[in-house]
Amino acid sequence: MKTILFQGDSITDAGRNRADSGSLGEGYVAMISRMLPEFRVINRGVSGDLTTDMRARWQQDAIRLAPDYLSILIGVNDTWRSFSEWRDTSTSAFKAVYADVLEDATQNTEAKLILMEPFVLPIPADRKDWRADLDPKIHAVRELADEYGALYVPLDGMLNAAGIAQGYAEIAPDGVHPTKRGHELIAEAWCWSFASFTKK
């Protein structure tokens, strides 16, 4: 049975029990596991993580697990902290750290890479100010996906389109953390992309 490892922040974590290595949380990872029962699914998302936090635990939570597929959703906290704590989370630093973990995975595992696009919705209104910081990071993830031959799962436009059609609060009431419906949309987009990836 092949293994899919999910890495990221609170969106991936989704309330998983970290005392239970098999806990998948209540979000898109658990939904994907139910949609793909032929795969072993591992969730190592950690709420609050920036890219630097993920890198600090990379050996333990990624390389050591030797996954067949490695899916990453990270980046919105790098933007969030630049507004809430005035941290320097420049796009160049973000991309360099992200590239470090991808290079490590490429050199030390056989995993095929899946990069998920970070996103933000314009709710509450101050989230609109985040776009100037997050958009360049989104482009950096796209560039890394191209550079490393990774599957790219575009989420930002899709979730914003769903917000326009259904109401932003129905997708992510704080612009970041998805509702059940938001997680369903992420899981569906991931599985659709993954199906084409595995047919290659």
PDB file of C-alpha atoms in Angstrom:
ATOM      1  CA  MET A   1       0.000   0.000   0.000  1.00  0.00           C
ATOM      2  CA  LYS A   2       1.434   3.350  -1.038  1.00  0.00           C
ATOM      3  CA  THR A   3       1.622   6.235   1.417  1.00  0.00           C
ATOM      4  CA  ILE A   4       0.481   9.834   0.991  1.00  0.00           C
ATOM      5  CA  LEU A   5       1.941  12.250   3.541  1.00  0.00           C
ATOM      6  CA  PHE A   6       0.258  15.611   4.091  1.00  0.00           C
ATOM      7  CA  GLN A   7       2.303  18.491   5.477  1.00  0.00           C
ATOM      8  CA  GLY A   8       1.274  22.013   6.362  1.00  0.00           C
ATOM      9  CA  ASP A   9      -0.301  24.289   8.944  1.00  0.00           C
ATOM     10  CA  SER A  10      -3.686  24.421  10.702  1.00  0.00           C
ATOM     11  CA  ILE A  11      -5.643  23.908   7.482  1.00  0.00           C
ATOM     12  CA  THR A  12      -3.978  20.515   7.142  1.00  0.00           C
ATOM     13  CA  ASP A  13      -3.811  19.821  10.897  1.00  0.00           C
ATOM     14  CA  ALA A  14      -7.582  20.356  11.237  1.00  0.00           C
ATOM     15  CA  GLY A  15      -7.621  19.365  14.892  1.00  0.00           C
ATOM     16  CA  ARG A  16      -5.749  16.058  14.620  1.00  0.00           C
ATOM     17  CA  ASN A  17      -4.754  14.320  17.841  1.00  0.00           C
ATOM     18  CA  ARG A  18      -0.959  14.550  17.879  1.00  0.00           C
ATOM     19  CA  ALA A  19      -0.765  11.839  20.547  1.00  0.00           C
ATOM     20  CA  ASP A  20      -2.183   9.452  17.925  1.00  0.00           C
ATOM     21  CA  SER A  21       0.116   9.013  14.924  1.00  0.00           C
ATOM     22  CA  GLY A  22      -2.815   7.791  12.862  1.00  0.00           C
ATOM     23  CA  SER A  23      -5.084  10.746  13.547  1.00  0.00           C
ATOM     24  CA  LEU A  24      -6.056  12.628  10.387  1.00  0.00           C
ATOM     25  CA  GLY A  25      -8.032  15.499  11.905  1.00  0.00           C
ATOM     26  CA  GLU A  26     -11.443  16.653  10.731  1.00  0.00           C
ATOM     27  CA  GLY A  27     -10.523  18.384   7.473  1.00  0.00           C
ATOM     28  CA  TYR A  28      -9.553  17.728   3.874  1.00  0.00           C
ATOM     29  CA  VAL A  29      -6.935  15.081   4.756  1.00  0.00           C
ATOM     30  CA  ALA A  30      -9.505  12.843   6.453  1.00  0.00           C
ATOM     31  CA  MET A  31     -11.873  13.397   3.530  1.00  0.00           C
ATOM     32  CA  ILE A  32      -9.202  12.420   1.014  1.00  0.00           C
ATOM     33  CA  SER A  33      -8.415   9.301   3.034  1.00  0.00           C
ATOM     34  CA  ARG A  34     -12.049   8.236   2.773  1.00  0.00           C
ATOM     35  CA  MET A  35     -12.033   8.961  -0.955  1.00  0.00           C
ATOM     36  CA  LEU A  36      -8.829   6.976  -1.550  1.00  0.00           C
ATOM     37  CA  PRO A  37      -9.025   3.905   0.705  1.00  0.00           C
ATOM     38  CA  GLU A  38      -6.363   2.128  -1.337  1.00  0.00           C
ATOM     39  CA  PHE A  39      -3.716   4.504   0.069  1.00  0.00           C
ATOM     40  CA  ARG A  40      -2.234   4.847   3.537  1.00  0.00           C
ATOM     41  CA  VAL A  41      -2.684   8.492   4.529  1.00  0.00           C
ATOM     42  CA  ILE A  42      -0.562  10.295   7.137  1.00  0.00           C
ATOM     43  CA  ASN A  43      -1.242  13.808   8.452  1.00  0.00           C
ATOM     44  CA  ARG A  44       1.637  15.787   9.923  1.00  0.00           C
ATOM     45  CA  GLY A  45       0.205  19.293   9.590  1.00  0.00           C
ATOM     46  CA  VAL A  46       0.858  21.510  12.620  1.00  0.00           C
ATOM     47  CA  SER A  47      -1.388  24.439  13.464  1.00  0.00           C
ATOM     48  CA  GLY A  48       0.391  27.787  13.363  1.00  0.00           C
ATOM     49  CA  ASP A  49       3.358  26.607  11.327  1.00  0.00           C
ATOM     50  CA  LEU A  50       5.301  28.895   9.035  1.00  0.00           C
ATOM     51  CA  THR A  51       7.613  27.417   6.423  1.00  0.00           C
ATOM     52  CA  THR A  52      10.521  27.761   8.872  1.00  0.00           C
ATOM     53  CA  ASP A  53       8.620  25.765  11.506  1.00  0.00           C
ATOM     54  CA  MET A  54       7.894  23.034   8.997  1.00  0.00           C
ATOM     55  CA  ARG A  55      11.536  22.894   7.986  1.00  0.00           C
ATOM     56  CA  ALA A  56      12.597  22.544  11.644  1.00  0.00           C
ATOM     57  CA  ARG A  57      10.620  19.295  11.966  1.00  0.00           C
ATOM     58  CA  TRP A  58      11.174  18.076   8.417  1.00  0.00           C
ATOM     59  CA  GLN A  59      13.486  15.143   9.172  1.00  0.00           C
ATOM     60  CA  GLN A  60      11.156  13.740  11.832  1.00  0.00           C
ATOM     61  CA  ASP A  61       7.835  14.481  10.164  1.00  0.00           C
ATOM     62  CA  ALA A  62       8.666  13.958   6.487  1.00  0.00           C
ATOM     63  CA  ILE A  63      11.969  12.336   5.512  1.00  0.00           C
ATOM     64  CA  ARG A  64      11.798   9.641   8.202  1.00  0.00           C
ATOM     65  CA  LEU A  65       8.339   8.581   7.023  1.00  0.00           C
ATOM     66  CA  ALA A  66       9.543   7.832   3.452  1.00  0.00           C
ATOM     67  CA  PRO A  67       6.232   8.599   1.718  1.00  0.00           C
ATOM     68  CA  ASP A  68       5.415   7.699  -1.869  1.00  0.00           C
ATOM     69  CA  TYR A  69       3.580  11.008  -2.291  1.00  0.00           C
ATOM     70  CA  LEU A  70       4.264  14.181  -0.326  1.00  0.00           C
ATOM     71  CA  SER A  71       1.596  16.906  -0.339  1.00  0.00           C
ATOM     72  CA  ILE A  72       2.320  20.354   1.119  1.00  0.00           C
ATOM     73  CA  LEU A  73      -0.010  23.259   1.908  1.00  0.00           C
ATOM     74  CA  ILE A  74       1.906  26.072   3.614  1.00  0.00           C
ATOM     75  CA  GLY A  75       2.292  29.823   3.318  1.00  0.00           C
ATOM     76  CA  VAL A  76      -0.685  31.699   4.687  1.00  0.00           C
ATOM     77  CA  ASN A  77       0.877  31.951   8.167  1.00  0.00           C
ATOM     78  CA  ASP A  78       3.978  33.527   6.642  1.00  0.00           C
ATOM     79  CA  THR A  79       1.660  36.270   5.409  1.00  0.00           C
ATOM     80  CA  TRP A  80      -0.442  36.362   8.593  1.00  0.00           C
ATOM     81  CA  ARG A  81       2.562  36.872  10.865  1.00  0.00           C
ATOM     82  CA  SER A  82       3.831  39.718   8.730  1.00  0.00           C
ATOM     83  CA  PHE A  83       0.637  41.584   9.628  1.00  0.00           C
ATOM     84  CA  SER A  84      -0.018  40.386  13.194  1.00  0.00           C
ATOM     85  CA  GLU A  85       3.561  40.423  14.484  1.00  0.00           C
ATOM     86  CA  TRP A  86       5.391  42.476  11.854  1.00  0.00           C
ATOM     87  CA  ARG A  87       7.731  39.580  11.160  1.00  0.00           C
ATOM     88  CA  ASP A  88       9.919  39.690   8.080  1.00  0.00           C
ATOM     89  CA  THR A  89       8.397  36.988   5.918  1.00  0.00           C
ATOM     90  CA  SER A  90       9.710  38.118   2.549  1.00  0.00           C
ATOM     91  CA  THR A  91       8.877  36.132  -0.559  1.00  0.00           C
ATOM     92  CA  SER A  92      12.557  35.426  -1.235  1.00  0.00           C
ATOM     93  CA  ALA A  93      13.042  33.966   2.256  1.00  0.00           C
ATOM     94  CA  PHE A  94       9.784  32.009   1.974  1.00  0.00           C
ATOM     95  CA  LYS A  95      10.813  30.541  -1.362  1.00  0.00           C
ATOM     96  CA  ALA A  96      14.326  29.667  -0.155  1.00  0.00           C
ATOM     97  CA  VAL A  97      13.008  27.740   2.867  1.00  0.00           C
ATOM     98  CA  TYR A  98      10.353  26.004   0.769  1.00  0.00           C
ATOM     99  CA  ALA A  99      12.999  25.031  -1.776  1.00  0.00           C
ATOM    100  CA  ASP A 100      15.149  23.605   1.038  1.00  0.00           C
ATOM    101  CA  VAL A 101      12.475  21.124   2.097  1.00  0.00           C
ATOM    102  CA  LEU A 102      11.700  20.158  -1.495  1.00  0.00           C
ATOM    103  CA  GLU A 103      15.369  19.577  -2.236  1.00  0.00           C
ATOM    104  CA  ASP A 104      15.696  17.480   0.917  1.00  0.00           C
ATOM    105  CA  ALA A 105      12.681  15.406  -0.090  1.00  0.00           C
ATOM    106  CA  THR A 106      14.010  14.968  -3.604  1.00  0.00           C
ATOM    107  CA  GLN A 107      17.446  13.893  -2.409  1.00  0.00           C
ATOM    108  CA  ASN A 108      16.360  11.654   0.458  1.00  0.00           C
ATOM    109  CA  THR A 109      13.037  10.088  -0.503  1.00  0.00           C
ATOM    110  CA  GLU A 110      11.371   8.642  -3.586  1.00  0.00           C
ATOM    111  CA  ALA A 111       8.292  10.772  -3.008  1.00  0.00           C
ATOM    112  CA  LYS A 112       6.403  12.429  -5.819  1.00  0.00           C
ATOM    113  CA  LEU A 113       5.678  16.016  -4.828  1.00  0.00           C
ATOM    114  CA  ILE A 114       2.281  17.711  -4.648  1.00  0.00           C
ATOM    115  CA  LEU A 115       2.223  21.445  -3.911  1.00  0.00           C
ATOM    116  CA  MET A 116      -1.057  23.015  -2.856  1.00  0.00           C
ATOM    117  CA  GLU A 117      -1.623  26.710  -3.436  1.00  0.00           C
ATOM    118  CA  PRO A 118      -1.988  28.874  -0.321  1.00  0.00           C
ATOM    119  CA  PHE A 119      -5.112  31.015  -0.296  1.00  0.00           C
ATOM    120  CA  VAL A 120      -6.995  33.774   1.471  1.00  0.00           C
ATOM    121  CA  LEU A 121     -10.575  34.977   1.124  1.00  0.00           C
ATOM    122  CA  PRO A 122     -11.580  38.642   1.583  1.00  0.00           C
ATOM    123  CA  ILE A 123     -13.375  38.114   4.899  1.00  0.00           C
ATOM    124  CA  PRO A 124     -13.080  39.987   7.197  1.00  0.00           C
ATOM    125  CA  ALA A 125     -12.239  43.063   5.157  1.00  0.00           C
ATOM    126  CA  ASP A 126      -8.655  43.382   6.424  1.00  0.00           C
ATOM    127  CA  ARG A 127      -7.785  40.156   4.622  1.00  0.00           C
ATOM    128  CA  LYS A 128      -7.835  42.174   1.401  1.00  0.00           C
ATOM    129  CA  ASP A 129      -4.609  43.819   2.574  1.00  0.00           C
ATOM    130  CA  TRP A 130      -2.939  40.411   2.696  1.00  0.00           C
ATOM    131  CA  ARG A 131      -3.068  39.969  -1.058  1.00  0.00           C
ATOM    132  CA  ALA A 132      -0.008  42.129  -1.698  1.00  0.00           C
ATOM    133  CA  ASP A 133       2.018  39.799   0.527  1.00  0.00           C
ATOM    134  CA  LEU A 134       0.407  36.447  -0.312  1.00  0.00           C
ATOM    135  CA  ASP A 135       0.150  36.768  -4.092  1.00  0.00           C
ATOM    136  CA  PRO A 136       3.947  36.792  -4.632  1.00  0.00           C
ATOM    137  CA  LYS A 137       4.199  33.741  -2.368  1.00  0.00           C
ATOM    138  CA  ILE A 138       1.574  31.967  -4.474  1.00  0.00           C
ATOM    139  CA  HIS A 139       3.668  32.703  -7.563  1.00  0.00           C
ATOM    140  CA  ALA A 140       6.750  31.377  -5.747  1.00  0.00           C
ATOM    141  CA  VAL A 141       4.971  28.073  -5.049  1.00  0.00           C
ATOM    142  CA  ARG A 142       3.988  27.855  -8.715  1.00  0.00           C
ATOM    143  CA  GLU A 143       7.595  28.394  -9.726  1.00  0.00           C
ATOM    144  CA  LEU A 144       8.769  25.699  -7.311  1.00  0.00           C
ATOM    145  CA  ALA A 145       6.175  23.258  -8.616  1.00  0.00           C
ATOM    146  CA  ASP A 146       7.502  23.823 -12.127  1.00  0.00           C
ATOM    147  CA  GLU A 147      11.131  23.577 -11.020  1.00  0.00           C
ATOM    148  CA  TYR A 148      10.635  20.325  -9.119  1.00  0.00           C
ATOM    149  CA  GLY A 149       8.157  18.705 -11.504  1.00  0.00           C
ATOM    150  CA  ALA A 150       5.489  18.633  -8.803  1.00  0.00           C
ATOM    151  CA  LEU A 151       1.758  18.319  -9.186  1.00  0.00           C
ATOM    152  CA  TYR A 152       0.231  21.745  -8.509  1.00  0.00           C
ATOM    153  CA  VAL A 153      -3.208  22.049  -6.921  1.00  0.00           C
ATOM    154  CA  PRO A 154      -4.591  25.590  -7.487  1.00  0.00           C
ATOM    155  CA  LEU A 155      -6.815  26.560  -4.576  1.00  0.00           C
ATOM    156  CA  ASP A 156      -6.893  30.344  -4.288  1.00  0.00           C
ATOM    157  CA  GLY A 157      -8.977  31.127  -7.359  1.00  0.00           C
ATOM    158  CA  MET A 158     -11.222  28.105  -6.867  1.00  0.00           C
ATOM    159  CA  LEU A 159     -12.063  28.909  -3.251  1.00  0.00           C
ATOM    160  CA  ASN A 160     -12.582  32.596  -3.980  1.00  0.00           C
ATOM    161  CA  ALA A 161     -14.914  31.668  -6.840  1.00  0.00           C
ATOM    162  CA  ALA A 162     -16.838  29.401  -4.466  1.00  0.00           C
ATOM    163  CA  GLY A 163     -17.002  32.280  -1.987  1.00  0.00           C
ATOM    164  CA  ILE A 164     -18.477  34.578  -4.609  1.00  0.00           C
ATOM    165  CA  ALA A 165     -21.083  31.969  -5.549  1.00  0.00           C
ATOM    166  CA  GLN A 166     -21.936  30.638  -2.092  1.00  0.00           C
ATOM    167  CA  GLY A 167     -20.852  33.378   0.311  1.00  0.00           C
ATOM    168  CA  TYR A 168     -17.346  33.692   1.707  1.00  0.00           C
ATOM    169  CA  ALA A 169     -18.460  32.744   5.223  1.00  0.00           C
ATOM    170  CA  GLU A 170     -19.718  29.430   3.862  1.00  0.00           C
ATOM    171  CA  ILE A 171     -16.174  28.588   2.718  1.00  0.00           C
ATOM    172  CA  ALA A 172     -13.872  30.154   5.339  1.00  0.00           C
ATOM    173  CA  PRO A 173     -15.423  32.625   7.786  1.00  0.00           C
ATOM    174  CA  ASP A 174     -12.064  34.134   8.795  1.00  0.00           C
ATOM    175  CA  GLY A 175     -10.696  34.020   5.250  1.00  0.00           C
ATOM    176  CA  VAL A 176      -8.230  31.266   6.158  1.00  0.00           C
ATOM    177  CA  HIS A 177      -9.733  28.313   8.039  1.00  0.00           C
ATOM    178  CA  PRO A 178     -12.195  26.350   5.914  1.00  0.00           C
ATOM    179  CA  THR A 179     -15.630  25.221   6.988  1.00  0.00           C
ATOM    180  CA  LYS A 180     -16.653  21.646   6.271  1.00  0.00           C
ATOM    181  CA  ARG A 181     -17.752  22.848   2.828  1.00  0.00           C
ATOM    182  CA  GLY A 182     -14.397  24.544   2.288  1.00  0.00           C
ATOM    183  CA  HIS A 183     -12.547  21.362   3.215  1.00  0.00           C
ATOM    184  CA  GLU A 184     -14.780  19.382   0.861  1.00  0.00           C
ATOM    185  CA  LEU A 185     -13.854  21.690  -2.012  1.00  0.00           C
ATOM    186  CA  ILE A 186     -10.143  21.325  -1.195  1.00  0.00           C
ATOM    187  CA  ALA A 187     -10.435  17.529  -1.012  1.00  0.00           C
ATOM    188  CA  GLU A 188     -12.305  17.379  -4.310  1.00  0.00           C
ATOM    189  CA  ALA A 189      -9.758  19.601  -6.072  1.00  0.00           C
ATOM    190  CA  TRP A 190      -6.872  17.570  -4.654  1.00  0.00           C
ATOM    191  CA  CYS A 191      -8.366  14.229  -5.703  1.00  0.00           C
ATOM    192  CA  TRP A 192      -9.214  15.482  -9.178  1.00  0.00           C
ATOM    193  CA  SER A 193      -5.627  16.658  -9.676  1.00  0.00           C
ATOM    194  CA  PHE A 194      -4.174  13.513  -8.115  1.00  0.00           C
ATOM    195  CA  ALA A 195      -6.175  11.254 -10.427  1.00  0.00           C
ATOM    196  CA  SER A 196      -4.556  12.814 -13.480  1.00  0.00           C
ATOM    197  CA  PHE A 197      -1.147  12.737 -11.777  1.00  0.00           C
ATOM    198  CA  THR A 198      -1.272   9.008 -11.061  1.00  0.00           C
ATOM    199  CA  LYS A 199      -2.320   8.156 -14.629  1.00  0.00           C
ATOM    200  CA  LYS A 200       0.984   9.445 -16.017  1.00  0.00           C
TER     201      LYS A 200
END
